[in-house]
Amino acid sequence: MTLQTMLSTMSIGMLRTCGIFALTLIGSLPLGMVVALLKKSRFAVVRGIINVYISVIRGTPLMLQLLVWYFGPFYLFGANIGGWRFPALILGFVVNYAAYFAEIYRGGIESIPVSQYEAAQVLGYSKVQTFMRIILPQVVKRIMPSATNEVITLVKDTSLAFTLAYQEVFSLAKQISASQTSFMPFLVAGIFYFVANYGVEFAMSRIEKALDYYR
Amino acid sequence: MILEMRNIQKQFDGLEVLKDISFDVDKGEVVSIIGPSGSGKSTLLRCATFLETIDGGEIRYMGGTAAHTDGSGHAVYVDQKELRRFRSYCGLVFQQFNLFPHYSILKNLTDAPIHVQGREKDEAEQTALELLTKMGIADKADAYPYQLSGGQQQRVAIARALAMRPKILFFDEPTSALDPELTGEVLKVIRQLAEEHMTMVVVTHEMPFAKAVSNRVIFMDGGVIVEQGDPKDVFENPQEERTKQFLRVFER
Ligand SMILES: Nc1ncnc2c1ncn2[C@@H]1O[C@H](COP(=O)(O)OP(=O)(O)O)[C@@H](O)[C@H]1O
Ligand SMILES: [Mg+2]
């Protein structure tokens, strides 16, 4: 196998990795906010469910969660899981990362002083307006550092997709390395993750700078 | 009457903070509330501006009842929609300004008029600029709150409240968070508003200011109104022993 064919095979894996990454963020960033808000629900039952969800997600390995999402329907209901691999994978990632983002959002929301809510209330803002116009923009600024950490972790965590034998860049590197008895694929994968995270850090620091206009 | 507070009672888990407080504010009146720390002044303003709910009594704005005690002895409020109308009658200036840090000064003044009251952007901005000019900080329209001194921030906060065109404006120790050299500029704009007959209730420890600007002074202690009346009478000839004691501290 020439270096070129290896790279072209692996580039398909890189695209798939980017796909997992993007879909996970698209799903978990908003879902995390929903979870964070439900955690402050008036209803004790809702809060209870959310707390159980967050502690189960944080207390078990993502790898195990992915296996449960994929094989669960078969073992529990005898369902046919053909074609279920990719949806299970994305579901597993989204549900996992939503829990972590929810905790980040919650910390951010709780760090905004009550006086901001009161100022908004006296000015007549509705609850939704207060959250969307006054609270959320300040939350976004405050959580940028911890959100950056989480996104960088996600780039690396995409490699857990190998658990479900989904052929993203890490699975492919493992396969090619075994069949070609070469170390090269791992090096390529390593460089890929590093560059991807470099890009993430760059993008996040640009956003942070853009939010630097106020304190 | 702009505001009528009748027999207001408020507890914080068992602690009676307001015990049967009654007072009225007429159109164009400037009322100062003085009293030692912990006497319930802030709580009274927060009840009047609907940040706290009363346990008993009656709150009336412009002749309409916003809250009253029902037959079972509980305070009941009007529904959300009605309450929004009553809220729009009153503005509150906080001790700590509480500007929105992510909005420019101009946007601090226009956001609520535009998005809460549905006013036109151009009109809201023009009103805002006029208010900033009046406050002597028109050049700060594009700045952000963190770039302003405390005195400037408080003047923005006053302008923000005025931009909503309230019928009555409450101030909770508007100069207490400021360095002494900055209190004058804030008191000056409040004095100017008083001359324009803006209806105001000012909680303050600035006795000379209260005496010079207000039409009436209320002395509160321990959750009750101990004494109220013409500022000249209350300051120069207080009737109650507690008032005398309190004022003595400020004489030095
Ligand atoms: N949210 C609250 N929870 C419990 N106690 C409170 C709360 N707000 C005020 N208090 C108590 O009510 C009393 C009156 O407080 P406050 O109205 O702030 O007085 P003032 O403004 O005159 O200093 C104080 O004893 C204070 O500790
Ligand atoms: Mg107070």
CSV table of C-alpha atoms in Angstrom, one decimal, chain B residues 3-234:
chain,number,residue,atom,x,y,z
B,3,LEU,CA,-49.0,55.0,44.8
B,4,GLU,CA,-50.9,53.8,47.9
B,5,MET,CA,-49.4,51.3,50.2
B,6,ARG,CA,-51.8,50.1,52.8
B,7,ASN,CA,-51.0,48.0,55.9
B,8,ILE,CA,-48.1,46.3,54.2
B,9,GLN,CA,-46.8,43.2,55.9
B,10,LYS,CA,-43.8,41.2,54.9
B,11,GLN,CA,-42.0,38.3,56.6
B,12,PHE,CA,-38.9,36.4,55.7
B,13,ASP,CA,-39.2,32.9,57.2
B,14,GLY,CA,-40.8,34.1,60.4
B,15,LEU,CA,-38.9,37.4,60.7
B,16,GLU,CA,-41.4,40.3,60.4
B,17,VAL,CA,-39.6,42.9,58.3
B,18,LEU,CA,-42.5,45.1,57.4
B,19,LYS,CA,-45.2,45.5,60.1
B,20,ASP,CA,-48.3,47.2,58.9
B,21,ILE,CA,-46.7,50.0,56.8
B,22,SER,CA,-49.0,52.6,55.1
B,23,PHE,CA,-48.1,55.6,53.0
B,24,ASP,CA,-49.2,57.4,49.9
B,25,VAL,CA,-47.2,59.2,47.2
B,26,ASP,CA,-49.0,61.9,45.3
B,27,LYS,CA,-48.1,63.0,41.8
B,28,GLY,CA,-45.0,65.2,41.7
B,29,GLU,CA,-44.1,64.4,45.3
B,30,VAL,CA,-40.6,63.5,46.4
B,31,VAL,CA,-40.5,61.3,49.4
B,32,SER,CA,-37.3,60.4,51.3
B,33,ILE,CA,-37.2,57.3,53.4
B,34,ILE,CA,-34.5,57.3,56.1
B,35,GLY,CA,-33.7,54.9,58.9
B,36,PRO,CA,-31.1,52.6,60.2
B,37,SER,CA,-29.8,49.6,58.3
B,38,GLY,CA,-32.1,46.6,58.6
B,39,SER,CA,-35.2,48.7,59.2
B,40,GLY,CA,-36.9,47.3,56.1
B,41,LYS,CA,-36.4,50.2,53.6
B,42,SER,CA,-35.1,48.1,50.8
B,43,THR,CA,-37.8,45.5,51.4
B,44,LEU,CA,-40.4,48.2,51.2
B,45,LEU,CA,-39.1,49.4,47.8
B,46,ARG,CA,-38.9,45.9,46.6
B,47,CYS,CA,-42.5,45.2,47.6
B,48,ALA,CA,-43.6,48.4,45.8
B,49,THR,CA,-41.8,47.4,42.6
B,50,PHE,CA,-43.0,43.8,42.8
B,51,LEU,CA,-39.6,42.2,43.3
B,52,GLU,CA,-41.0,40.8,46.6
B,53,THR,CA,-44.5,39.7,47.2
B,54,ILE,CA,-46.3,41.1,50.3
B,55,ASP,CA,-47.9,38.8,52.9
B,56,GLY,CA,-50.7,41.2,53.7
B,57,GLY,CA,-51.9,44.7,52.8
B,58,GLU,CA,-52.8,46.5,49.7
B,59,ILE,CA,-50.8,48.0,46.9
B,60,ARG,CA,-52.5,50.5,44.6
B,61,TYR,CA,-51.1,52.3,41.6
B,62,MET,CA,-53.0,55.1,39.8
B,63,GLY,CA,-56.1,54.1,41.6
B,64,GLY,CA,-55.9,50.5,40.5
B,65,THR,CA,-55.4,47.6,42.9
B,66,ALA,CA,-52.3,45.5,42.2
B,67,ALA,CA,-52.5,43.4,45.3
B,68,HIS,CA,-54.8,43.2,48.3
B,69,THR,CA,-55.6,41.0,51.2
B,70,ASP,CA,-58.5,38.6,50.5
B,71,GLY,CA,-61.1,37.3,53.0
B,72,SER,CA,-58.8,34.5,54.2
B,73,GLY,CA,-56.1,37.0,55.2
B,74,HIS,CA,-53.7,36.2,52.3
B,75,ALA,CA,-52.3,38.8,49.9
B,76,VAL,CA,-53.5,38.2,46.3
B,77,TYR,CA,-52.0,39.8,43.2
B,78,VAL,CA,-53.7,40.6,39.9
B,79,ASP,CA,-52.9,38.2,37.0
B,80,GLN,CA,-49.6,38.3,35.1
B,81,LYS,CA,-50.9,40.6,32.3
B,82,GLU,CA,-52.3,43.1,34.8
B,83,LEU,CA,-49.2,42.9,36.9
B,84,ARG,CA,-47.1,43.9,33.8
B,85,ARG,CA,-49.1,47.0,33.5
B,86,PHE,CA,-48.5,47.9,37.1
B,87,ARG,CA,-44.8,47.1,36.8
B,88,SER,CA,-44.6,49.6,33.9
B,89,TYR,CA,-45.7,52.4,36.2
B,90,CYS,CA,-42.7,52.1,38.4
B,91,GLY,CA,-38.9,52.3,37.9
B,92,LEU,CA,-36.2,51.3,40.4
B,93,VAL,CA,-32.6,52.5,40.7
B,94,PHE,CA,-30.5,50.1,42.6
B,95,GLN,CA,-27.7,50.8,45.0
B,96,GLN,CA,-25.3,48.7,42.8
B,97,PHE,CA,-26.6,50.2,39.4
B,98,ASN,CA,-27.2,46.7,37.9
B,99,LEU,CA,-26.5,47.8,34.3
B,100,PHE,CA,-26.4,45.1,31.7
B,101,PRO,CA,-22.7,44.7,31.1
B,102,HIS,CA,-23.0,43.2,27.6
B,103,TYR,CA,-25.0,46.1,26.3
B,104,SER,CA,-23.5,49.5,25.3
B,105,ILE,CA,-24.8,52.5,27.3
B,106,LEU,CA,-27.2,53.4,24.5
B,107,LYS,CA,-28.5,49.8,24.3
B,108,ASN,CA,-29.0,49.7,28.1
B,109,LEU,CA,-31.4,52.6,27.6
B,110,THR,CA,-33.1,51.4,24.4
B,111,ASP,CA,-33.4,47.6,24.7
B,112,ALA,CA,-36.4,47.5,27.1
B,113,PRO,CA,-38.3,50.4,25.4
B,114,ILE,CA,-37.9,48.6,22.1
B,115,HIS,CA,-38.5,45.0,23.2
B,116,VAL,CA,-40.8,45.4,26.2
B,117,GLN,CA,-42.8,48.4,25.2
B,118,GLY,CA,-42.6,47.9,21.4
B,119,ARG,CA,-41.4,51.4,20.7
B,120,GLU,CA,-39.7,52.4,17.5
B,121,LYS,CA,-35.9,52.0,17.4
B,122,ASP,CA,-35.3,55.6,16.2
B,123,GLU,CA,-37.6,57.1,18.7
B,124,ALA,CA,-36.1,55.0,21.5
B,125,GLU,CA,-32.6,56.0,20.6
B,126,GLN,CA,-33.5,59.7,20.3
B,127,THR,CA,-35.1,59.6,23.8
B,128,ALA,CA,-32.1,57.7,25.1
B,129,LEU,CA,-29.7,60.3,23.8
B,130,GLU,CA,-31.8,63.1,25.2
B,131,LEU,CA,-31.7,61.4,28.6
B,132,LEU,CA,-28.0,60.9,28.4
B,133,THR,CA,-27.5,64.5,27.5
B,134,LYS,CA,-29.5,65.5,30.5
B,135,MET,CA,-27.4,63.2,32.7
B,136,GLY,CA,-24.3,64.8,31.3
B,137,ILE,CA,-23.0,61.6,29.7
B,138,ALA,CA,-24.0,61.8,26.1
B,139,ASP,CA,-20.4,61.2,25.0
B,140,LYS,CA,-20.6,57.7,26.7
B,141,ALA,CA,-23.4,56.4,24.5
B,142,ASP,CA,-21.2,53.9,22.7
B,143,ALA,CA,-19.2,52.9,25.8
B,144,TYR,CA,-19.8,49.8,27.9
B,145,PRO,CA,-20.7,50.0,31.6
B,146,TYR,CA,-17.2,48.7,32.8
B,147,GLN,CA,-15.6,51.8,31.1
B,148,LEU,CA,-17.6,54.2,33.3
B,149,SER,CA,-17.1,55.4,36.8
B,150,GLY,CA,-19.6,54.5,39.5
B,151,GLY,CA,-21.2,57.9,39.4
B,152,GLN,CA,-21.5,57.7,35.6
B,153,GLN,CA,-22.9,54.2,35.8
B,154,GLN,CA,-25.5,55.3,38.3
B,155,ARG,CA,-26.6,58.2,36.1
B,156,VAL,CA,-27.0,55.7,33.2
B,157,ALA,CA,-29.1,53.5,35.5
B,158,ILE,CA,-31.3,56.5,36.3
B,159,ALA,CA,-31.6,57.3,32.6
B,160,ARG,CA,-32.4,53.6,31.9
B,161,ALA,CA,-35.3,53.7,34.3
B,162,LEU,CA,-36.5,57.1,32.9
B,163,ALA,CA,-36.4,55.7,29.4
B,164,MET,CA,-39.4,53.5,30.3
B,165,ARG,CA,-41.3,56.7,31.2
B,166,PRO,CA,-42.4,55.5,34.7
B,167,LYS,CA,-45.0,57.3,36.7
B,168,ILE,CA,-42.9,56.9,39.8
B,169,LEU,CA,-39.2,56.3,40.3
B,170,PHE,CA,-37.8,54.5,43.3
B,171,PHE,CA,-34.2,54.9,44.4
B,172,ASP,CA,-32.6,52.5,46.9
B,173,GLU,CA,-29.6,54.2,48.4
B,174,PRO,CA,-28.4,55.5,45.0
B,175,THR,CA,-25.1,56.9,46.3
B,176,SER,CA,-24.2,54.3,48.9
B,177,ALA,CA,-22.0,52.3,46.6
B,178,LEU,CA,-20.1,55.4,45.4
B,179,ASP,CA,-16.9,57.1,46.5
B,180,PRO,CA,-17.7,60.3,48.4
B,181,GLU,CA,-16.5,62.5,45.6
B,182,LEU,CA,-18.9,60.9,43.1
B,183,THR,CA,-22.1,61.2,45.2
B,184,GLY,CA,-22.6,64.9,44.2
B,185,GLU,CA,-23.1,64.2,40.5
B,186,VAL,CA,-25.8,61.6,41.2
B,187,LEU,CA,-27.6,63.7,43.8
B,188,LYS,CA,-27.5,66.6,41.3
B,189,VAL,CA,-29.5,64.7,38.7
B,190,ILE,CA,-32.0,63.5,41.2
B,191,ARG,CA,-32.4,67.1,42.4
B,192,GLN,CA,-32.9,68.2,38.8
B,193,LEU,CA,-35.6,65.5,38.4
B,194,ALA,CA,-37.3,66.8,41.6
B,195,GLU,CA,-37.4,70.3,40.1
B,196,GLU,CA,-39.1,68.9,37.1
B,197,HIS,CA,-41.7,67.3,39.5
B,198,MET,CA,-40.8,63.7,38.8
B,199,THR,CA,-42.6,61.6,41.4
B,200,MET,CA,-39.9,59.9,43.4
B,201,VAL,CA,-39.3,57.8,46.5
B,202,VAL,CA,-35.7,57.9,47.6
B,203,VAL,CA,-34.1,55.8,50.3
B,204,THR,CA,-31.0,57.6,51.4
B,205,HIS,CA,-28.5,58.4,54.1
B,206,GLU,CA,-27.7,61.8,52.6
B,207,MET,CA,-29.6,63.9,55.2
B,208,PRO,CA,-28.9,67.3,53.8
B,209,PHE,CA,-30.0,66.1,50.4
B,210,ALA,CA,-33.2,64.6,51.8
B,211,LYS,CA,-33.9,67.8,53.7
B,212,ALA,CA,-33.4,70.0,50.7
B,213,VAL,CA,-35.1,68.0,48.0
B,214,SER,CA,-38.0,66.1,49.4
B,215,ASN,CA,-41.5,67.2,50.2
B,216,ARG,CA,-41.9,64.6,52.9
B,217,VAL,CA,-39.6,62.4,55.0
B,218,ILE,CA,-40.4,59.0,56.3
B,219,PHE,CA,-38.4,57.7,59.2
B,220,MET,CA,-38.5,53.9,59.4
B,221,ASP,CA,-37.2,51.7,62.2
B,222,GLY,CA,-37.8,48.0,62.9
B,223,GLY,CA,-40.3,47.6,60.1
B,224,VAL,CA,-42.6,50.4,61.1
B,225,ILE,CA,-42.9,54.1,60.1
B,226,VAL,CA,-41.9,55.8,63.3
B,227,GLU,CA,-42.4,59.3,62.1
B,228,GLN,CA,-43.2,61.2,58.9
B,229,GLY,CA,-43.8,64.7,57.8
B,230,ASP,CA,-42.3,67.8,56.3
B,231,PRO,CA,-38.5,67.5,56.1
B,232,LYS,CA,-38.0,70.7,58.1
B,233,ASP,CA,-40.2,69.4,61.0
B,234,VAL,CA,-38.7,65.9,61.0
